[in-house]
């Protein structure tokens, strides 16, 4: 129930990767046949990833994952275009990989506007339009939010970006394999992708860079990935990522339908059986697998620990923020006061979860919430 | 992340609840910070005859509340006053560093309940 944090590696993916540790360990840059084999397989993987989103293979740059892709896209555009302008627009609910990259650029002389979202987590389009200036060079708005699952109107945003001749980057780490993405249909300049959220290995991802869009590299070295991302390619990882990508995009419709049914069942059952429980985010404009639920009068970590003891993995906010004690920036941005947002739990389903498992979660939650509320000095029930 | 002792007190907390005719009530923390606890004491002949708690908060907040009720019960007011935040954490075999400040409020709550008792008995 915590698949937005990470996923298990698909056995088919592992099988695809293994020969690349033992036998085909060549460096794609080498001239000999070991290298040539690796170079060929690297390009086949690029083609697989490109196909999954209807892009051209040369538009895919392999990276070490979502965080690097976000950094490369934002810093890459910023450094390349700083003479045209130094203003960037993003939203208040982006992943820390985007937010902290923007904050870093602010220290380097760039200006950033963080546009607000409504109480379901959707970026306010009028605010976005109003924030565009003559020196705006980039808009970076995520495709779907990792904590509450809300989908952004990236079509509309891309049109605004085009009209104003501003680059548009979107972090699609959570949407791959859940929402169809067709680069012929959406006008996005840069898009971040990750492997470990779609049953691929960790430490690998990609940045889609539309043909004709030029960025400044952030890693300098042996000119790998057409000079955009130096560093010997993580061949085994890339093979695994491409396999996972292929599986995720080809089974998308079935998986998404199944997950959405489970998500809705989870939300309805919880709301019916547990008083004072609410859904954070949007009922329908959402990922099919995320349900962020809020329980009044109690605190999230206690709920997560008790769920863990029943064998259920869920999270408070995102997994990344569980080390700090601040209330989630996403929940704060959708207008929740800290005392209520503390009682929020993110459940993120995977393709292999079952209805029985969801029912078990609801049964467990009912007991846990009751127990914690009996302990709470602020419970009014 | 938590010691066995913390998990024990978190999962089977001792002395949960309110004391209806409490002699002192101490409330510390704030739900907006994620931790809030109320401690109730019943005093007889200068001895804490009963100590109960209600807590909104994380695992550490609940465990420290539960632990202090055990530590304070049967002690004199003076002895109970001497229980520090560190004593509670030590008795629980340690707390994660991030929790030492925010969630380790039980000693403060107990002190505030004793203050309340003393104030009431002056009148």
Tab-separated table of C-alpha atoms in Angstrom:
chain	number	residue	atom	x	y	z
A	1	UNK	CA	0.000	0.000	0.000
A	2	UNK	CA	3.054	2.238	-0.381
A	3	UNK	CA	3.805	1.829	-4.078
A	4	UNK	CA	4.245	5.564	-4.665
A	5	UNK	CA	7.348	5.327	-2.468
A	6	UNK	CA	8.791	2.448	-4.428
A	7	UNK	CA	7.885	-0.915	-5.955
A	8	UNK	CA	9.238	-4.451	-6.073
A	9	UNK	CA	11.291	-5.302	-9.149
A	10	UNK	CA	9.305	-7.448	-11.581
A	11	UNK	CA	10.848	-10.952	-12.016
A	12	UNK	CA	10.876	-10.427	-15.805
A	13	UNK	CA	12.861	-7.247	-15.240
A	14	UNK	CA	15.385	-9.065	-13.047
A	15	UNK	CA	15.748	-11.794	-15.682
A	16	UNK	CA	16.360	-9.173	-18.343
A	17	UNK	CA	19.020	-7.471	-16.223
A	18	UNK	CA	21.028	-10.432	-14.912
A	19	UNK	CA	23.030	-11.229	-18.098
A	20	UNK	CA	24.276	-7.640	-18.091
A	21	UNK	CA	26.129	-8.190	-14.829
A	22	UNK	CA	27.607	-11.584	-15.698
A	23	UNK	CA	28.130	-11.643	-19.461
A	24	UNK	CA	27.382	-8.410	-21.272
A	25	UNK	CA	29.231	-6.065	-18.980
A	26	UNK	CA	30.815	-4.123	-21.826
A	27	UNK	CA	31.189	-0.367	-21.806
A	28	UNK	CA	29.106	1.069	-24.668
A	29	UNK	CA	31.949	3.483	-25.437
A	30	UNK	CA	34.479	0.689	-26.080
A	31	UNK	CA	35.374	-0.183	-29.660
A	32	UNK	CA	35.538	-3.968	-29.239
A	33	UNK	CA	32.589	-6.296	-29.677
A	34	UNK	CA	31.745	-6.370	-25.929
A	35	UNK	CA	31.307	-2.621	-26.113
A	36	UNK	CA	29.378	-2.772	-29.379
A	37	UNK	CA	26.883	-5.234	-27.896
A	38	UNK	CA	26.350	-2.933	-24.904
A	39	UNK	CA	25.965	0.086	-27.190
A	40	UNK	CA	23.382	-1.738	-29.309
A	41	UNK	CA	21.383	-2.849	-26.271
A	42	UNK	CA	21.545	0.662	-24.849
A	43	UNK	CA	19.966	2.021	-28.031
A	44	UNK	CA	17.319	-0.732	-28.050
A	45	UNK	CA	16.404	0.305	-24.503
A	46	UNK	CA	16.184	3.924	-25.555
A	47	UNK	CA	13.809	2.893	-28.326
A	48	UNK	CA	11.620	0.928	-25.884
A	49	UNK	CA	11.286	3.876	-23.529
A	50	UNK	CA	10.620	6.247	-26.433
A	51	UNK	CA	7.930	3.939	-27.824
A	52	UNK	CA	6.157	3.815	-24.465
A	53	UNK	CA	5.442	7.533	-24.646
A	54	UNK	CA	5.366	7.885	-28.457
A	55	UNK	CA	8.579	9.906	-28.569
A	56	UNK	CA	11.715	9.657	-30.704
A	57	UNK	CA	14.608	7.633	-29.263
A	58	UNK	CA	16.983	10.593	-29.549
A	59	UNK	CA	14.672	12.489	-27.195
A	60	UNK	CA	15.441	10.124	-24.298
A	61	UNK	CA	18.451	10.792	-22.051
A	62	UNK	CA	19.128	8.181	-19.380
A	63	UNK	CA	19.861	9.477	-15.880
A	64	UNK	CA	20.171	8.131	-12.356
A	65	UNK	CA	16.491	8.692	-11.624
A	66	UNK	CA	13.730	11.204	-11.084
A	67	UNK	CA	15.742	13.551	-8.889
A	68	UNK	CA	18.571	13.855	-11.403
A	69	UNK	CA	16.108	14.301	-14.274
A	70	UNK	CA	14.379	17.158	-12.428
A	71	UNK	CA	17.734	18.780	-11.639
A	72	UNK	CA	18.980	18.358	-15.204
A	73	UNK	CA	15.797	19.758	-16.750
A	74	UNK	CA	15.501	22.813	-14.526
A	75	UNK	CA	19.172	23.733	-14.137
A	76	UNK	CA	19.813	22.764	-17.762
A	77	UNK	CA	17.198	25.199	-19.074
A	78	UNK	CA	18.076	27.870	-16.527
A	79	UNK	CA	21.811	27.868	-17.291
A	80	UNK	CA	21.228	27.734	-21.052
A	81	UNK	CA	18.756	30.595	-21.120
A	82	UNK	CA	19.922	32.901	-18.354
A	83	UNK	CA	20.664	35.635	-20.862
A	84	UNK	CA	17.051	35.607	-22.068
A	85	UNK	CA	15.706	35.763	-18.541
A	86	UNK	CA	16.040	34.520	-15.008
A	87	UNK	CA	12.441	33.850	-13.999
A	88	UNK	CA	11.018	30.381	-13.376
A	89	UNK	CA	7.458	29.369	-12.480
A	90	UNK	CA	6.625	26.252	-10.518
A	91	UNK	CA	3.915	25.183	-8.066
A	92	UNK	CA	3.835	25.010	-4.287
A	93	UNK	CA	3.220	21.265	-4.292
A	94	UNK	CA	6.119	20.007	-6.403
A	95	UNK	CA	8.358	17.147	-5.317
A	96	UNK	CA	11.366	18.328	-3.268
A	97	UNK	CA	13.601	17.475	-6.272
A	98	UNK	CA	11.939	20.372	-8.109
A	99	UNK	CA	11.337	22.709	-5.153
A	100	UNK	CA	14.858	22.472	-3.789
A	101	UNK	CA	16.387	22.846	-7.258
A	102	UNK	CA	14.391	26.057	-7.661
A	103	UNK	CA	15.448	27.254	-4.210
A	104	UNK	CA	19.068	26.567	-5.156
A	105	UNK	CA	18.658	28.610	-8.348
A	106	UNK	CA	17.184	31.472	-6.302
A	107	UNK	CA	20.497	31.608	-4.451
A	108	UNK	CA	22.240	31.827	-7.841
A	109	UNK	CA	20.315	34.901	-8.910
A	110	UNK	CA	17.199	33.366	-10.508
A	111	UNK	CA	13.720	34.390	-9.444
A	112	UNK	CA	11.055	31.778	-8.845
A	113	UNK	CA	7.276	32.117	-8.542
A	114	UNK	CA	5.574	29.299	-6.651
A	115	UNK	CA	1.962	29.321	-7.846
A	116	UNK	CA	-0.718	28.163	-5.402
A	117	UNK	CA	-3.159	25.283	-5.867
A	118	UNK	CA	-6.853	24.958	-5.008
A	119	UNK	CA	-8.105	22.771	-2.171
A	120	UNK	CA	-8.023	19.659	-4.353
A	121	UNK	CA	-4.418	20.357	-5.364
A	122	UNK	CA	-4.948	21.691	-8.893
A	123	UNK	CA	-2.758	24.575	-10.026
A	124	UNK	CA	-4.676	27.790	-10.442
A	125	UNK	CA	-4.391	28.542	-14.180
A	126	UNK	CA	-5.162	32.242	-13.794
A	127	UNK	CA	-2.394	32.635	-11.218
A	128	UNK	CA	-0.074	30.801	-13.563
A	129	UNK	CA	-0.942	33.116	-16.476
A	130	UNK	CA	-0.587	36.194	-14.299
A	131	UNK	CA	2.829	35.146	-13.080
A	132	UNK	CA	4.352	34.988	-16.570
A	133	UNK	CA	6.791	37.840	-17.185
A	134	UNK	CA	8.877	38.907	-20.158
A	135	UNK	CA	11.901	37.298	-18.511
A	136	UNK	CA	10.177	33.972	-17.709
A	137	UNK	CA	12.157	31.088	-19.211
A	138	UNK	CA	10.606	27.956	-17.709
A	139	UNK	CA	7.422	26.551	-16.222
A	140	UNK	CA	7.868	23.341	-14.210
A	141	UNK	CA	4.619	21.740	-13.043
A	142	UNK	CA	4.309	18.079	-12.105
A	143	UNK	CA	1.986	15.762	-14.050
A	144	UNK	CA	0.563	14.190	-10.893
A	145	UNK	CA	1.287	14.892	-7.264
A	146	UNK	CA	3.101	12.178	-5.333
A	147	UNK	CA	1.321	12.732	-2.016
A	148	UNK	CA	-2.310	13.246	-2.985
A	149	UNK	CA	-2.322	11.994	-6.577
A	150	UNK	CA	-4.017	15.051	-8.075
A	151	UNK	CA	-3.480	15.428	-11.839
A	152	UNK	CA	-2.505	18.797	-13.229
A	153	UNK	CA	-3.993	20.200	-16.448
A	154	UNK	CA	-0.668	19.877	-18.262
A	155	UNK	CA	-2.348	20.275	-21.663
A	156	UNK	CA	-3.629	23.675	-20.726
A	157	UNK	CA	-0.347	24.612	-19.052
A	158	UNK	CA	1.665	23.575	-22.115
A	159	UNK	CA	-0.522	25.816	-24.297
A	160	UNK	CA	0.125	28.759	-22.002
A	161	UNK	CA	3.840	27.993	-22.134
A	162	UNK	CA	3.823	27.834	-25.948
A	163	UNK	CA	1.836	31.058	-26.336
A	164	UNK	CA	4.360	32.838	-24.173
A	165	UNK	CA	7.413	31.104	-25.664
A	166	UNK	CA	8.423	29.604	-22.336
A	167	UNK	CA	9.868	26.092	-21.886
A	168	UNK	CA	7.634	23.592	-20.072
A	169	UNK	CA	8.983	20.793	-17.877
A	170	UNK	CA	6.818	18.222	-16.122
A	171	UNK	CA	7.752	15.596	-13.557
A	172	UNK	CA	5.872	12.466	-14.687
A	173	UNK	CA	7.523	10.086	-12.228
A	174	UNK	CA	4.194	9.098	-10.655
A	175	UNK	CA	2.144	8.939	-13.864
A	176	UNK	CA	4.070	6.483	-16.038
A	177	UNK	CA	2.150	3.232	-16.293
A	178	UNK	CA	-0.914	4.835	-14.727
A	179	UNK	CA	-1.960	7.586	-17.131
A	180	UNK	CA	-1.339	7.274	-20.894
A	181	UNK	CA	1.344	9.701	-22.078
A	182	UNK	CA	1.678	10.485	-25.773
A	183	UNK	CA	4.305	13.057	-26.664
A	184	UNK	CA	2.650	13.614	-30.028
A	185	UNK	CA	-0.457	14.788	-28.199
A	186	UNK	CA	0.992	16.849	-25.382
A	187	UNK	CA	3.369	19.689	-26.032
A	188	UNK	CA	5.921	19.234	-23.288
A	189	UNK	CA	9.571	20.239	-23.712
A	190	UNK	CA	11.058	18.184	-20.904
A	191	UNK	CA	9.667	15.328	-18.839
A	192	UNK	CA	11.208	13.414	-15.916
A	193	UNK	CA	10.780	9.644	-15.718
A	194	UNK	CA	11.809	7.109	-13.082
A	195	UNK	CA	12.277	3.348	-13.022
A	196	UNK	CA	11.694	2.221	-9.445
A	197	UNK	CA	8.090	3.424	-9.286
A	198	UNK	CA	7.133	1.049	-12.116
A	199	UNK	CA	8.663	-2.226	-10.880
A	200	UNK	CA	12.081	-1.404	-12.297
A	201	UNK	CA	15.401	-1.112	-10.445
A	202	UNK	CA	16.376	1.920	-8.378
A	203	UNK	CA	19.074	4.349	-9.533
A	204	UNK	CA	17.888	4.799	-13.100
A	205	UNK	CA	15.478	7.073	-14.910
A	206	UNK	CA	15.326	9.324	-17.929
A	207	UNK	CA	14.719	12.832	-19.059
A	208	UNK	CA	12.672	13.336	-22.202
A	209	UNK	CA	14.013	16.364	-24.076
A	210	UNK	CA	11.942	17.391	-27.076
A	211	UNK	CA	13.872	17.534	-30.346
A	212	UNK	CA	15.238	21.028	-30.853
A	213	UNK	CA	15.314	21.901	-27.152
A	214	UNK	CA	18.828	22.559	-25.972
A	215	UNK	CA	19.992	22.401	-22.349
A	216	UNK	CA	23.226	22.869	-20.460
A	217	UNK	CA	24.580	19.647	-18.907
A	218	UNK	CA	25.083	19.494	-15.142
A	219	UNK	CA	27.459	16.500	-15.198
A	220	UNK	CA	30.596	17.023	-17.267
A	221	UNK	CA	32.847	14.218	-18.397
A	222	UNK	CA	33.178	11.761	-21.259
A	223	UNK	CA	30.289	13.180	-23.313
A	224	UNK	CA	27.966	10.202	-22.834
A	225	UNK	CA	24.302	10.577	-23.777
A	226	UNK	CA	25.229	13.054	-26.510
A	227	UNK	CA	27.123	15.178	-24.032
A	228	UNK	CA	23.985	15.941	-22.048
A	229	UNK	CA	24.709	13.441	-19.282
A	230	UNK	CA	28.291	12.253	-18.924
A	231	UNK	CA	29.073	9.093	-16.990
A	232	UNK	CA	29.368	5.482	-18.169
A	233	UNK	CA	25.858	4.250	-18.758
A	234	UNK	CA	24.286	2.022	-16.115
A	235	UNK	CA	23.592	-0.668	-18.710
A	236	UNK	CA	21.993	-3.297	-16.467
A	237	UNK	CA	19.851	-0.623	-14.833
A	238	UNK	CA	18.825	0.839	-18.175
A	239	UNK	CA	17.939	-2.628	-19.548
A	240	UNK	CA	15.784	-3.199	-16.452
A	241	UNK	CA	14.189	0.240	-16.686
A	242	UNK	CA	13.348	-0.275	-20.375
A	243	UNK	CA	11.812	-3.676	-19.633
A	244	UNK	CA	9.780	-2.247	-16.749
A	245	UNK	CA	8.720	0.672	-18.934
A	246	UNK	CA	7.604	-1.683	-21.677
A	247	UNK	CA	5.574	-3.779	-19.215
A	248	UNK	CA	4.069	-0.724	-17.507
A	249	UNK	CA	2.995	1.018	-20.690
A	250	UNK	CA	1.682	-2.076	-22.457
A	251	UNK	CA	-0.432	-3.184	-19.459
A	252	UNK	CA	-1.438	0.312	-18.515
A	253	UNK	CA	-5.136	0.123	-19.234
A	254	UNK	CA	-5.770	-3.093	-17.296
A	255	UNK	CA	-3.561	-2.144	-14.362
A	256	UNK	CA	-5.038	1.331	-14.060
A	257	UNK	CA	-8.614	0.102	-14.217
A	258	UNK	CA	-7.913	-2.443	-11.499
A	259	UNK	CA	-6.095	0.026	-9.250
A	260	UNK	CA	-8.790	2.677	-9.659
A	261	UNK	CA	-11.468	0.190	-8.611
A	262	UNK	CA	-9.469	-0.701	-5.499
A	263	UNK	CA	-8.763	2.944	-4.733
A	264	UNK	CA	-12.414	3.874	-4.900
A	265	UNK	CA	-13.376	0.860	-2.808
A	266	UNK	CA	-10.812	1.880	-0.185
A	267	UNK	CA	-12.070	5.470	-0.049
A	268	UNK	CA	-15.746	4.521	0.079
A	269	UNK	CA	-15.260	1.825	2.735
A	270	UNK	CA	-13.155	4.069	4.953
A	271	UNK	CA	-15.602	6.956	4.714
A	272	UNK	CA	-18.515	4.641	5.450
A	273	UNK	CA	-16.969	2.821	8.395
A	274	UNK	CA	-14.737	5.408	10.048
A	275	UNK	CA	-16.349	8.637	11.261
A	276	UNK	CA	-14.537	11.919	10.644
A	277	UNK	CA	-12.424	10.511	7.809
A	278	UNK	CA	-11.848	12.454	4.614
A	279	UNK	CA	-10.119	12.221	1.241
A	280	UNK	CA	-7.325	14.729	0.588
A	281	UNK	CA	-7.041	15.679	-3.058
A	282	UNK	CA	-9.401	15.287	-5.990
A	283	UNK	CA	-12.048	12.579	-6.204
A	284	UNK	CA	-11.666	12.017	-9.958
A	285	UNK	CA	-8.815	14.112	-11.390
A	286	UNK	CA	-6.284	11.823	-9.793
A	287	UNK	CA	-3.903	8.956	-10.221
A	288	UNK	CA	-5.735	5.624	-10.126
A	289	UNK	CA	-3.556	4.353	-7.293
A	290	UNK	CA	-3.249	7.066	-4.642
A	291	UNK	CA	-5.701	7.698	-1.818
A	292	UNK	CA	-4.552	10.214	0.781
A	293	UNK	CA	-6.920	9.884	3.724
A	294	UNK	CA	-7.290	12.122	6.725
A	295	UNK	CA	-8.466	11.064	10.171
A	296	UNK	CA	-9.367	13.752	12.677
A	297	UNK	CA	-7.993	13.931	16.251
A	298	UNK	CA	-5.000	11.623	15.772
A	299	UNK	CA	-1.492	11.726	14.413
A	300	UNK	CA	-0.226	9.985	11.285
A	301	UNK	CA	2.973	8.369	12.509
A	302	UNK	CA	1.051	6.440	15.158
A	303	UNK	CA	-1.314	5.178	12.484
A	304	UNK	CA	1.565	4.145	10.196
A	305	UNK	CA	3.355	2.298	13.031
A	306	UNK	CA	0.215	0.403	13.992
A	307	UNK	CA	-0.510	-0.453	10.352
A	308	UNK	CA	3.070	-1.674	10.027
A	309	UNK	CA	2.506	-4.056	12.932
A	310	UNK	CA	-0.401	-5.502	11.002
A	311	UNK	CA	1.850	-5.977	7.990
A	312	UNK	CA	0.554	-2.957	6.084
A	313	UNK	CA	2.970	-0.398	4.616
A	314	UNK	CA	1.606	3.123	4.186
A	315	UNK	CA	3.119	6.549	4.677
A	316	UNK	CA	2.616	9.936	6.220
A	317	UNK	CA	3.160	12.549	3.540
A	318	UNK	CA	5.800	11.167	1.250
A	319	UNK	CA	8.458	8.690	2.297
A	320	UNK	CA	11.103	11.386	1.889
A	321	UNK	CA	9.572	13.621	4.531
A	322	UNK	CA	9.118	10.967	7.205
A	323	UNK	CA	12.471	12.000	8.670
A	324	UNK	CA	11.417	15.535	9.360
A	325	UNK	CA	8.556	16.452	11.593
A	326	UNK	CA	7.055	19.259	9.582
A	327	UNK	CA	3.533	18.940	8.292
A	328	UNK	CA	3.461	18.175	4.564
A	329	UNK	CA	3.948	21.181	2.264
A	330	UNK	CA	1.409	19.659	-0.109
A	331	UNK	CA	-1.326	19.341	2.510
A	332	UNK	CA	-0.571	22.835	3.751
A	333	UNK	CA	-0.922	24.128	0.182
A	334	UNK	CA	-4.374	22.595	-0.215
A	335	UNK	CA	-5.434	24.576	2.825
A	336	UNK	CA	-5.187	22.060	5.654
A	337	UNK	CA	-4.169	23.345	9.081
A	338	UNK	CA	-1.159	21.504	10.544
A	339	UNK	CA	-3.219	19.896	13.338
A	340	UNK	CA	-5.484	18.150	10.838
A	341	UNK	CA	-2.870	17.412	8.200
A	342	UNK	CA	-0.853	15.489	10.808
A	343	UNK	CA	-3.597	12.852	10.735
A	344	UNK	CA	-3.190	12.125	7.020
A	345	UNK	CA	-2.020	8.841	5.540
A	346	UNK	CA	-1.107	8.083	1.957
A	347	UNK	CA	-2.111	4.714	0.588
A	348	UNK	CA	-0.659	4.000	-2.841
A	349	UNK	CA	-1.778	0.836	-4.521
A	350	UNK	CA	0.180	-1.402	-6.846
A	351	UNK	CA	-0.949	-3.508	-9.763
A	352	UNK	CA	-0.775	-6.668	-7.662
A	353	UNK	CA	-2.887	-5.526	-4.701
A	354	UNK	CA	-6.199	-7.345	-4.253
A	355	UNK	CA	-9.687	-6.510	-3.022
A	356	UNK	CA	-9.105	-8.780	0.007
A	357	UNK	CA	-6.010	-6.786	0.892
A	358	UNK	CA	-7.924	-3.523	0.685
A	359	UNK	CA	-10.644	-4.945	2.947
A	360	UNK	CA	-7.976	-6.050	5.414
A	361	UNK	CA	-6.574	-2.501	5.398
A	362	UNK	CA	-10.010	-1.040	6.115
A	363	UNK	CA	-10.632	-3.527	8.961
A	364	UNK	CA	-7.242	-2.726	10.461
A	365	UNK	CA	-7.730	1.009	10.085
A	366	UNK	CA	-11.076	0.877	11.848
A	367	UNK	CA	-9.504	-0.765	14.916
A	368	UNK	CA	-6.409	1.451	14.916
A	369	UNK	CA	-8.252	4.735	14.507
A	370	UNK	CA	-10.626	3.809	17.330
A	371	UNK	CA	-7.755	2.875	19.652
A	372	UNK	CA	-5.812	6.079	18.952
A	373	UNK	CA	-8.871	8.277	19.312
A	374	UNK	CA	-9.580	6.760	22.718
A	375	UNK	CA	-6.122	7.963	23.698
A	376	UNK	CA	-6.458	11.407	22.173
A	377	UNK	CA	-7.153	14.437	24.371
A	378	UNK	CA	-8.723	16.285	21.453
A	379	UNK	CA	-11.103	13.564	20.232
A	380	UNK	CA	-14.686	14.668	20.616
A	381	UNK	CA	-16.210	11.269	20.239
B	1	UNK	CA	13.665	3.459	14.469
B	2	UNK	CA	12.235	2.941	17.977
B	3	UNK	CA	13.562	0.748	20.788
B	4	UNK	CA	11.654	-2.339	21.875
B	5	UNK	CA	10.617	-0.598	25.064
B	6	UNK	CA	9.174	2.371	23.145
B	7	UNK	CA	7.214	0.016	20.892
B	8	UNK	CA	5.963	-1.881	23.959
B	9	UNK	CA	4.641	1.299	25.600
B	10	UNK	CA	3.256	2.536	22.280
B	11	UNK	CA	1.329	-0.628	21.483
B	12	UNK	CA	0.151	-1.397	25.024
B	13	UNK	CA	0.147	1.979	26.726
B	14	UNK	CA	-0.319	1.945	30.513
B	15	UNK	CA	-2.765	4.185	32.350
B	16	UNK	CA	-4.612	5.674	29.404
B	17	UNK	CA	-7.587	7.819	30.276
B	18	UNK	CA	-8.805	10.647	32.437
B	19	UNK	CA	-9.222	10.911	36.203
B	20	UNK	CA	-12.602	12.499	36.768
B	21	UNK	CA	-11.854	14.016	40.165
B	22	UNK	CA	-8.188	14.702	39.419
B	23	UNK	CA	-6.258	16.804	41.917
B	24	UNK	CA	-4.050	18.229	39.184
B	25	UNK	CA	-4.182	18.402	35.392
B	26	UNK	CA	-1.234	19.301	33.164
B	27	UNK	CA	-1.570	20.010	29.489
B	28	UNK	CA	1.408	20.621	27.191
B	29	UNK	CA	2.098	20.761	23.480
B	30	UNK	CA	-0.113	21.791	20.648
B	31	UNK	CA	-1.903	19.744	18.005
B	32	UNK	CA	-0.472	22.003	15.297
B	33	UNK	CA	3.027	20.794	16.222
B	34	UNK	CA	1.808	17.212	16.070
B	35	UNK	CA	2.079	16.443	19.769
B	36	UNK	CA	-0.182	17.256	22.676
B	37	UNK	CA	-0.640	15.512	26.005
B	38	UNK	CA	-2.722	15.840	29.132
B	39	UNK	CA	-1.671	14.227	32.414
B	40	UNK	CA	-4.072	13.731	35.323
B	41	UNK	CA	-2.871	13.118	38.891
B	42	UNK	CA	-4.595	11.977	42.066
B	43	UNK	CA	-2.649	12.910	45.200
B	44	UNK	CA	-3.036	11.354	48.640
B	45	UNK	CA	-0.827	12.374	51.552
B	46	UNK	CA	1.707	13.939	49.221
B	47	UNK	CA	1.956	10.751	47.163
B	48	UNK	CA	0.866	10.334	43.534
B	49	UNK	CA	-1.733	7.678	44.022
B	50	UNK	CA	-2.880	7.612	40.407
B	51	UNK	CA	-1.542	9.043	37.178
B	52	UNK	CA	-3.343	8.863	33.833
B	53	UNK	CA	-2.806	10.369	30.406
B	54	UNK	CA	-4.341	11.226	27.077
B	55	UNK	CA	-2.049	11.954	24.145
B	56	UNK	CA	-2.340	13.101	20.554
B	57	UNK	CA	0.916	12.423	18.797
B	58	UNK	CA	3.500	10.104	17.360
B	59	UNK	CA	4.797	6.828	18.745
B	60	UNK	CA	7.354	8.607	20.932
B	61	UNK	CA	4.755	10.957	22.388
B	62	UNK	CA	2.482	8.085	23.353
B	63	UNK	CA	5.340	5.955	24.736
B	64	UNK	CA	6.791	8.768	26.874
B	65	UNK	CA	3.322	9.516	28.289
B	66	UNK	CA	2.765	5.906	29.172
B	67	UNK	CA	6.247	5.559	30.658
B	68	UNK	CA	5.974	8.571	32.920
B	69	UNK	CA	2.719	7.367	34.420
B	70	UNK	CA	4.560	4.209	35.496
B	71	UNK	CA	7.554	6.156	36.751
B	72	UNK	CA	5.511	8.676	38.734
B	73	UNK	CA	2.926	6.421	40.332
B	74	UNK	CA	3.602	5.858	44.035
B	75	UNK	CA	6.222	8.606	44.212
B	76	UNK	CA	6.006	11.671	46.439
B	77	UNK	CA	5.402	15.057	44.838
B	78	UNK	CA	9.049	15.962	45.439
B	79	UNK	CA	10.331	12.748	43.866
B	80	UNK	CA	8.032	13.101	40.870
B	81	UNK	CA	9.207	16.674	40.333
B	82	UNK	CA	12.737	15.390	39.836
B	83	UNK	CA	11.853	13.189	36.832
B	84	UNK	CA	13.418	14.831	33.777
B	85	UNK	CA	12.865	14.430	30.044
B	86	UNK	CA	16.164	12.566	29.884
B	87	UNK	CA	15.067	10.170	32.644
B	88	UNK	CA	11.990	9.261	30.602
B	89	UNK	CA	14.031	8.778	27.430
B	90	UNK	CA	16.596	6.650	29.292
B	91	UNK	CA	13.931	4.508	30.876
B	92	UNK	CA	12.614	3.876	27.334
B	93	UNK	CA	16.098	2.802	26.209
B	94	UNK	CA	16.527	5.953	24.189
B	95	UNK	CA	14.551	7.985	21.648
B	96	UNK	CA	15.521	8.989	18.093
B	97	UNK	CA	17.289	12.374	18.080
B	98	UNK	CA	14.511	14.118	16.136
B	99	UNK	CA	11.999	13.064	18.788
B	100	UNK	CA	13.963	14.199	21.847
B	101	UNK	CA	12.787	17.763	21.631
B	102	UNK	CA	9.239	17.722	20.199
B	103	UNK	CA	7.759	14.492	21.420
B	104	UNK	CA	9.454	14.083	24.780
B	105	UNK	CA	6.942	16.246	26.610
B	106	UNK	CA	5.756	13.901	29.341
B	107	UNK	CA	8.037	15.276	32.086
B	108	UNK	CA	6.772	18.772	31.304
B	109	UNK	CA	3.162	17.580	31.412
B	110	UNK	CA	3.664	15.888	34.770
B	111	UNK	CA	5.315	19.007	36.180
B	112	UNK	CA	2.487	21.129	34.949
B	113	UNK	CA	-0.042	18.756	36.579
B	114	UNK	CA	1.870	19.065	39.877
B	115	UNK	CA	1.893	22.874	39.521
B	116	UNK	CA	-1.842	22.737	39.032
B	117	UNK	CA	-2.253	20.591	42.155
B	118	UNK	CA	-0.126	22.951	44.260
B	119	UNK	CA	-1.999	26.001	43.005
B	120	UNK	CA	-5.357	24.440	43.778
B	121	UNK	CA	-4.266	23.517	47.280
B	122	UNK	CA	-3.095	27.002	48.157
B	123	UNK	CA	-6.636	28.338	48.027
